[in-house]
């Protein structure tokens, strides 16, 4: 979880947006997508493990939502 916490903090500081907030505004979704992309592509984390991290932080999420966001990111 150390990688997750470190990257989440970097994304939150960079975007000034709380990616764990239970809202779906465009800016929040884009910040989450950036986090998902970094964790999946750079750190080789699975979609399931990323979804589990969101849940551990109180944000409802599943792997299919992350997959959808990533497909729109590229």
N, CA, C and O atoms as a GROMACS GRO file, in nm:
protein
  296
    1UNK      N    1   0.081  -0.121   0.000
    1UNK     CA    2   0.000   0.000   0.000
    1UNK      C    3   0.085   0.127   0.000
    1UNK      O    4   0.035   0.237  -0.023
    2UNK      N    5   0.212   0.110   0.026
    2UNK     CA    6   0.300   0.227   0.031
    2UNK      C    7   0.304   0.299  -0.103
    2UNK      O    8   0.297   0.422  -0.108
    3UNK      N    9   0.317   0.222  -0.213
    3UNK     CA   10   0.317   0.284  -0.347
    3UNK      C   11   0.187   0.358  -0.373
    3UNK      O   12   0.187   0.469  -0.425
    4UNK      N   13   0.077   0.294  -0.336
    4UNK     CA   14  -0.054   0.356  -0.358
    4UNK      C   15  -0.065   0.489  -0.285
    4UNK      O   16  -0.105   0.590  -0.343
    5UNK      N   17  -0.029   0.489  -0.157
    5UNK     CA   18  -0.038   0.611  -0.077
    5UNK      C   19   0.051   0.722  -0.134
    5UNK      O   20   0.010   0.838  -0.139
    6UNK      N   21   0.170   0.686  -0.174
    6UNK     CA   22   0.264   0.785  -0.226
    6UNK      C   23   0.214   0.847  -0.356
    6UNK      O   24   0.216   0.969  -0.373
    7UNK      N   25   0.168   0.764  -0.448
    7UNK     CA   26   0.119   0.814  -0.576
    7UNK      C   27  -0.012   0.891  -0.558
    7UNK      O   28  -0.032   0.994  -0.623
    8UNK      N   29  -0.100   0.842  -0.472
    8UNK     CA   30  -0.226   0.914  -0.446
    8UNK      C   31  -0.197   1.053  -0.392
    8UNK      O   32  -0.259   1.150  -0.434
    9UNK      N   33  -0.104   1.063  -0.300
    9UNK     CA   34  -0.068   1.193  -0.243
    9UNK      C   35  -0.010   1.286  -0.350
    9UNK      O   36  -0.040   1.405  -0.352
   10UNK      N   37   0.072   1.231  -0.438
   10UNK     CA   38   0.129   1.312  -0.546
   10UNK      C   39   0.019   1.364  -0.641
   10UNK      O   40   0.020   1.481  -0.679
   11UNK      N   41  -0.075   1.278  -0.677
   11UNK     CA   42  -0.185   1.319  -0.766
   11UNK      C   43  -0.273   1.423  -0.698
   11UNK      O   44  -0.312   1.522  -0.760
   12UNK      N   45  -0.303   1.402  -0.571
   12UNK     CA   46  -0.386   1.498  -0.496
   12UNK      C   47  -0.315   1.632  -0.487
   12UNK      O   48  -0.378   1.737  -0.505
   13UNK      N   49  -0.186   1.632  -0.459
   13UNK     CA   50  -0.111   1.758  -0.450
   13UNK      C   51  -0.098   1.827  -0.585
   13UNK      O   52  -0.106   1.950  -0.594
   14UNK      N   53  -0.077   1.749  -0.690
   14UNK     CA   54  -0.062   1.805  -0.824
   14UNK      C   55  -0.193   1.866  -0.875
   14UNK      O   56  -0.194   1.976  -0.929
   15UNK      N   57  -0.303   1.793  -0.857
   15UNK     CA   58  -0.431   1.838  -0.911
   15UNK      C   59  -0.512   1.922  -0.813
   15UNK      O   60  -0.606   1.991  -0.853
   16UNK      N   61  -0.476   1.914  -0.684
   16UNK     CA   62  -0.552   1.981  -0.577
   16UNK      C   63  -0.696   1.930  -0.572
   16UNK      O   64  -0.788   2.006  -0.542
   17UNK      N   65  -0.714   1.802  -0.602
   17UNK     CA   66  -0.845   1.738  -0.604
   17UNK      C   67  -0.838   1.609  -0.522
   17UNK      O   68  -0.745   1.530  -0.536
   18UNK      N   69  -0.938   1.590  -0.436
   18UNK     CA   70  -0.947   1.468  -0.355
   18UNK      C   71  -1.004   1.355  -0.440
   18UNK      O   72  -1.124   1.354  -0.470
   19UNK      N   73  -0.920   1.261  -0.480
   19UNK     CA   74  -0.965   1.153  -0.568
   19UNK      C   75  -1.055   1.052  -0.495
   19UNK      O   76  -1.114   0.966  -0.560
   20UNK      N   77  -1.065   1.061  -0.364
   20UNK     CA   78  -1.147   0.968  -0.287
   20UNK      C   79  -1.285   1.024  -0.253
   20UNK      O   80  -1.363   0.960  -0.183
   21UNK      N   81  -1.314   1.143  -0.300
   21UNK     CA   82  -1.444   1.205  -0.277
   21UNK      C   83  -1.550   1.129  -0.358
   21UNK      O   84  -1.526   1.093  -0.473
   22UNK      N   85  -1.665   1.104  -0.298
   22UNK     CA   86  -1.770   1.028  -0.365
   22UNK      C   87  -1.857   1.115  -0.454
   22UNK      O   88  -1.978   1.124  -0.436
   23UNK      N   89  -1.792   1.179  -0.550
   23UNK     CA   90  -1.862   1.259  -0.652
   23UNK      C   91  -1.802   1.225  -0.787
   23UNK      O   92  -1.692   1.169  -0.794
   24UNK      N   93  -1.873   1.260  -0.894
   24UNK     CA   94  -1.825   1.226  -1.028
   24UNK      C   95  -1.814   1.349  -1.118
   24UNK      O   96  -1.855   1.345  -1.234
   25UNK      N   97  -1.761   1.457  -1.065
   25UNK     CA   98  -1.742   1.573  -1.151
   25UNK      C   99  -1.626   1.543  -1.247
   25UNK      O  100  -1.544   1.454  -1.221
   26UNK      N  101  -1.621   1.616  -1.356
   26UNK     CA  102  -1.520   1.591  -1.459
   26UNK      C  103  -1.378   1.599  -1.404
   26UNK      O  104  -1.293   1.515  -1.435
   27UNK      N  105  -1.352   1.699  -1.322
   27UNK     CA  106  -1.216   1.716  -1.269
   27UNK      C  107  -1.177   1.602  -1.175
   27UNK      O  108  -1.062   1.559  -1.175
   28UNK      N  109  -1.271   1.553  -1.095
   28UNK     CA  110  -1.241   1.442  -1.005
   28UNK      C  111  -1.216   1.315  -1.085
   28UNK      O  112  -1.122   1.240  -1.056
   29UNK      N  113  -1.298   1.290  -1.186
   29UNK     CA  114  -1.281   1.172  -1.270
   29UNK      C  115  -1.146   1.176  -1.342
   29UNK      O  116  -1.078   1.074  -1.351
   30UNK      N  117  -1.108   1.291  -1.391
   30UNK     CA  118  -0.978   1.304  -1.459
   30UNK      C  119  -0.862   1.279  -1.363
   30UNK      O  120  -0.764   1.215  -1.401
   31UNK      N  121  -0.872   1.328  -1.241
   31UNK     CA  122  -0.766   1.305  -1.142
   31UNK      C  123  -0.758   1.157  -1.106
   31UNK      O  124  -0.649   1.102  -1.093
   32UNK      N  125  -0.873   1.092  -1.089
   32UNK     CA  126  -0.874   0.948  -1.061
   32UNK      C  127  -0.812   0.870  -1.177
   32UNK      O  128  -0.736   0.776  -1.156
   33UNK      N  129  -0.845   0.912  -1.298
   33UNK     CA  130  -0.792   0.844  -1.416
   33UNK      C  131  -0.640   0.856  -1.422
   33UNK      O  132  -0.572   0.760  -1.458
   34UNK      N  133  -0.587   0.971  -1.387
   34UNK     CA  134  -0.443   0.989  -1.382
   34UNK      C  135  -0.381   0.893  -1.281
   34UNK      O  136  -0.281   0.828  -1.310
   35UNK      N  137  -0.441   0.884  -1.162
   35UNK     CA  138  -0.394   0.791  -1.060
   35UNK      C  139  -0.400   0.647  -1.112
   35UNK      O  140  -0.303   0.572  -1.098
   36UNK      N  141  -0.513   0.609  -1.172
   36UNK     CA  142  -0.530   0.474  -1.225
   36UNK      C  143  -0.424   0.443  -1.330
   36UNK      O  144  -0.364   0.335  -1.329
   37UNK      N  145  -0.401   0.536  -1.420
   37UNK     CA  146  -0.304   0.517  -1.528
   37UNK      C  147  -0.163   0.496  -1.471
   37UNK      O  148  -0.092   0.405  -1.514
   38UNK      N  149  -0.125   0.577  -1.377
   38UNK     CA  150   0.009   0.564  -1.317
   38UNK      C  151   0.023   0.430  -1.247
   38UNK      O  152   0.123   0.361  -1.263
   39UNK      N  153  -0.077   0.393  -1.169
   39UNK     CA  154  -0.068   0.268  -1.093
   39UNK      C  155  -0.069   0.147  -1.187
   39UNK      O  156   0.003   0.050  -1.163
   40UNK      N  157  -0.150   0.151  -1.292
   40UNK     CA  158  -0.162   0.038  -1.382
   40UNK      C  159  -0.045   0.028  -1.479
   40UNK      O  160   0.010  -0.080  -1.499
   41UNK      N  161  -0.007   0.138  -1.538
   41UNK     CA  162   0.095   0.136  -1.643
   41UNK      C  163   0.237   0.143  -1.588
   41UNK      O  164   0.324   0.065  -1.628
   42UNK      N  165   0.260   0.234  -1.496
   42UNK     CA  166   0.396   0.254  -1.445
   42UNK      C  167   0.431   0.153  -1.336
   42UNK      O  168   0.542   0.099  -1.335
   43UNK      N  169   0.337   0.126  -1.246
   43UNK     CA  170   0.364   0.038  -1.132
   43UNK      C  171   0.309  -0.104  -1.151
   43UNK      O  172   0.320  -0.187  -1.060
   44UNK      N  173   0.250  -0.132  -1.268
   44UNK     CA  174   0.201  -0.266  -1.302
   44UNK      C  175   0.103  -0.324  -1.199
   44UNK      O  176   0.107  -0.444  -1.171
   45UNK      N  177   0.017  -0.242  -1.145
   45UNK     CA  178  -0.085  -0.289  -1.050
   45UNK      C  179  -0.208  -0.333  -1.128
   45UNK      O  180  -0.242  -0.275  -1.231
   46UNK      N  181  -0.275  -0.435  -1.078
   46UNK     CA  182  -0.395  -0.485  -1.145
   46UNK      C  183  -0.513  -0.393  -1.117
   46UNK      O  184  -0.513  -0.315  -1.021
   47UNK      N  185  -0.613  -0.403  -1.202
   47UNK     CA  186  -0.733  -0.322  -1.183
   47UNK      C  187  -0.803  -0.359  -1.053
   47UNK      O  188  -0.857  -0.272  -0.984
   48UNK      N  189  -0.802  -0.487  -1.019
   48UNK     CA  190  -0.863  -0.532  -0.893
   48UNK      C  191  -0.791  -0.472  -0.772
   48UNK      O  192  -0.856  -0.431  -0.676
   49UNK      N  193  -0.659  -0.467  -0.776
   49UNK     CA  194  -0.586  -0.413  -0.662
   49UNK      C  195  -0.605  -0.262  -0.650
   49UNK      O  196  -0.610  -0.208  -0.539
   50UNK      N  197  -0.618  -0.193  -0.763
   50UNK     CA  198  -0.645  -0.049  -0.759
   50UNK      C  199  -0.784  -0.026  -0.701
   50UNK      O  200  -0.802   0.063  -0.618
   51UNK      N  201  -0.882  -0.106  -0.744
   51UNK     CA  202  -1.018  -0.094  -0.691
   51UNK      C  203  -1.020  -0.121  -0.540
   51UNK      O  204  -1.089  -0.052  -0.465
   52UNK      N  205  -0.945  -0.220  -0.497
   52UNK     CA  206  -0.937  -0.250  -0.353
   52UNK      C  207  -0.878  -0.133  -0.274
   52UNK      O  208  -0.919  -0.106  -0.162
   53UNK      N  209  -0.783  -0.065  -0.335
   53UNK     CA  210  -0.724   0.051  -0.267
   53UNK      C  211  -0.829   0.162  -0.250
   53UNK      O  212  -0.839   0.221  -0.142
   54UNK      N  213  -0.906   0.188  -0.355
   54UNK     CA  214  -1.013   0.288  -0.343
   54UNK      C  215  -1.108   0.251  -0.230
   54UNK      O  216  -1.146   0.336  -0.150
   55UNK      N  217  -1.148   0.124  -0.224
   55UNK     CA  218  -1.240   0.078  -0.120
   55UNK      C  219  -1.179   0.096   0.018
   55UNK      O  220  -1.249   0.135   0.112
   56UNK      N  221  -1.050   0.070   0.032
   56UNK     CA  222  -0.983   0.086   0.162
   56UNK      C  223  -0.982   0.232   0.207
   56UNK      O  224  -0.968   0.261   0.326
   57UNK      N  225  -0.995   0.324   0.111
   57UNK     CA  226  -0.997   0.467   0.142
   57UNK      C  227  -1.140   0.522   0.151
   57UNK      O  228  -1.158   0.643   0.164
   58UNK      N  229  -1.241   0.433   0.144
   58UNK     CA  230  -1.379   0.476   0.159
   58UNK      C  231  -1.448   0.515   0.031
   58UNK      O  232  -1.559   0.568   0.034
   59UNK      N  233  -1.384   0.490  -0.083
   59UNK     CA  234  -1.442   0.525  -0.213
   59UNK      C  235  -1.494   0.398  -0.278
   59UNK      O  236  -1.419   0.304  -0.299
   60UNK      N  237  -1.622   0.396  -0.311
   60UNK     CA  238  -1.680   0.282  -0.379
   60UNK      C  239  -1.624   0.274  -0.521
   60UNK      O  240  -1.630   0.371  -0.596
   61UNK      N  241  -1.569   0.159  -0.558
   61UNK     CA  242  -1.511   0.143  -0.691
   61UNK      C  243  -1.501  -0.004  -0.725
   61UNK      O  244  -1.502  -0.090  -0.636
   62UNK      N  245  -1.491  -0.035  -0.854
   62UNK     CA  246  -1.467  -0.172  -0.898
   62UNK      C  247  -1.377  -0.170  -1.021
   62UNK      O  248  -1.353  -0.065  -1.080
   63UNK      N  249  -1.328  -0.287  -1.057
   63UNK     CA  250  -1.230  -0.294  -1.165
   63UNK      C  251  -1.287  -0.250  -1.300
   63UNK      O  252  -1.213  -0.196  -1.383
   64UNK      N  253  -1.415  -0.271  -1.322
   64UNK     CA  254  -1.473  -0.233  -1.451
   64UNK      C  255  -1.479  -0.081  -1.467
   64UNK      O  256  -1.465  -0.030  -1.578
   65UNK      N  257  -1.501  -0.009  -1.358
   65UNK     CA  258  -1.499   0.138  -1.363
   65UNK      C  259  -1.360   0.188  -1.398
   65UNK      O  260  -1.344   0.282  -1.477
   66UNK      N  261  -1.260   0.126  -1.340
   66UNK     CA  262  -1.122   0.166  -1.367
   66UNK      C  263  -1.086   0.134  -1.512
   66UNK      O  264  -1.021   0.213  -1.580
   67UNK      N  265  -1.128   0.017  -1.560
   67UNK     CA  266  -1.104  -0.021  -1.698
   67UNK      C  267  -1.166   0.082  -1.794
   67UNK      O  268  -1.103   0.122  -1.891
   68UNK      N  269  -1.288   0.123  -1.767
   68UNK     CA  270  -1.357   0.221  -1.851
   68UNK      C  271  -1.282   0.354  -1.853
   68UNK      O  272  -1.261   0.412  -1.959
   69UNK      N  273  -1.241   0.402  -1.734
   69UNK     CA  274  -1.166   0.527  -1.727
   69UNK      C  275  -1.037   0.518  -1.807
   69UNK      O  276  -1.003   0.610  -1.881
   70UNK      N  277  -0.966   0.408  -1.792
   70UNK     CA  278  -0.839   0.391  -1.864
   70UNK      C  279  -0.860   0.383  -2.015
   70UNK      O  280  -0.777   0.432  -2.091
   71UNK      N  281  -0.969   0.322  -2.057
   71UNK     CA  282  -0.994   0.313  -2.201
   71UNK      C  283  -1.022   0.450  -2.261
   71UNK      O  284  -0.991   0.473  -2.378
   72UNK      N  285  -1.079   0.540  -2.183
   72UNK     CA  286  -1.105   0.677  -2.231
   72UNK      C  287  -0.981   0.765  -2.220
   72UNK      O  288  -0.970   0.865  -2.291
   73UNK      N  289  -0.887   0.728  -2.134
   73UNK     CA  290  -0.766   0.806  -2.112
   73UNK      C  291  -0.672   0.796  -2.230
   73UNK      O  292  -0.610   0.895  -2.269
   74UNK      N  293  -0.660   0.680  -2.288
   74UNK     CA  294  -0.565   0.657  -2.396
   74UNK      C  295  -0.623   0.710  -2.521
   74UNK      O  296  -0.560   0.701  -2.626
   0.00000   0.00000   0.00000
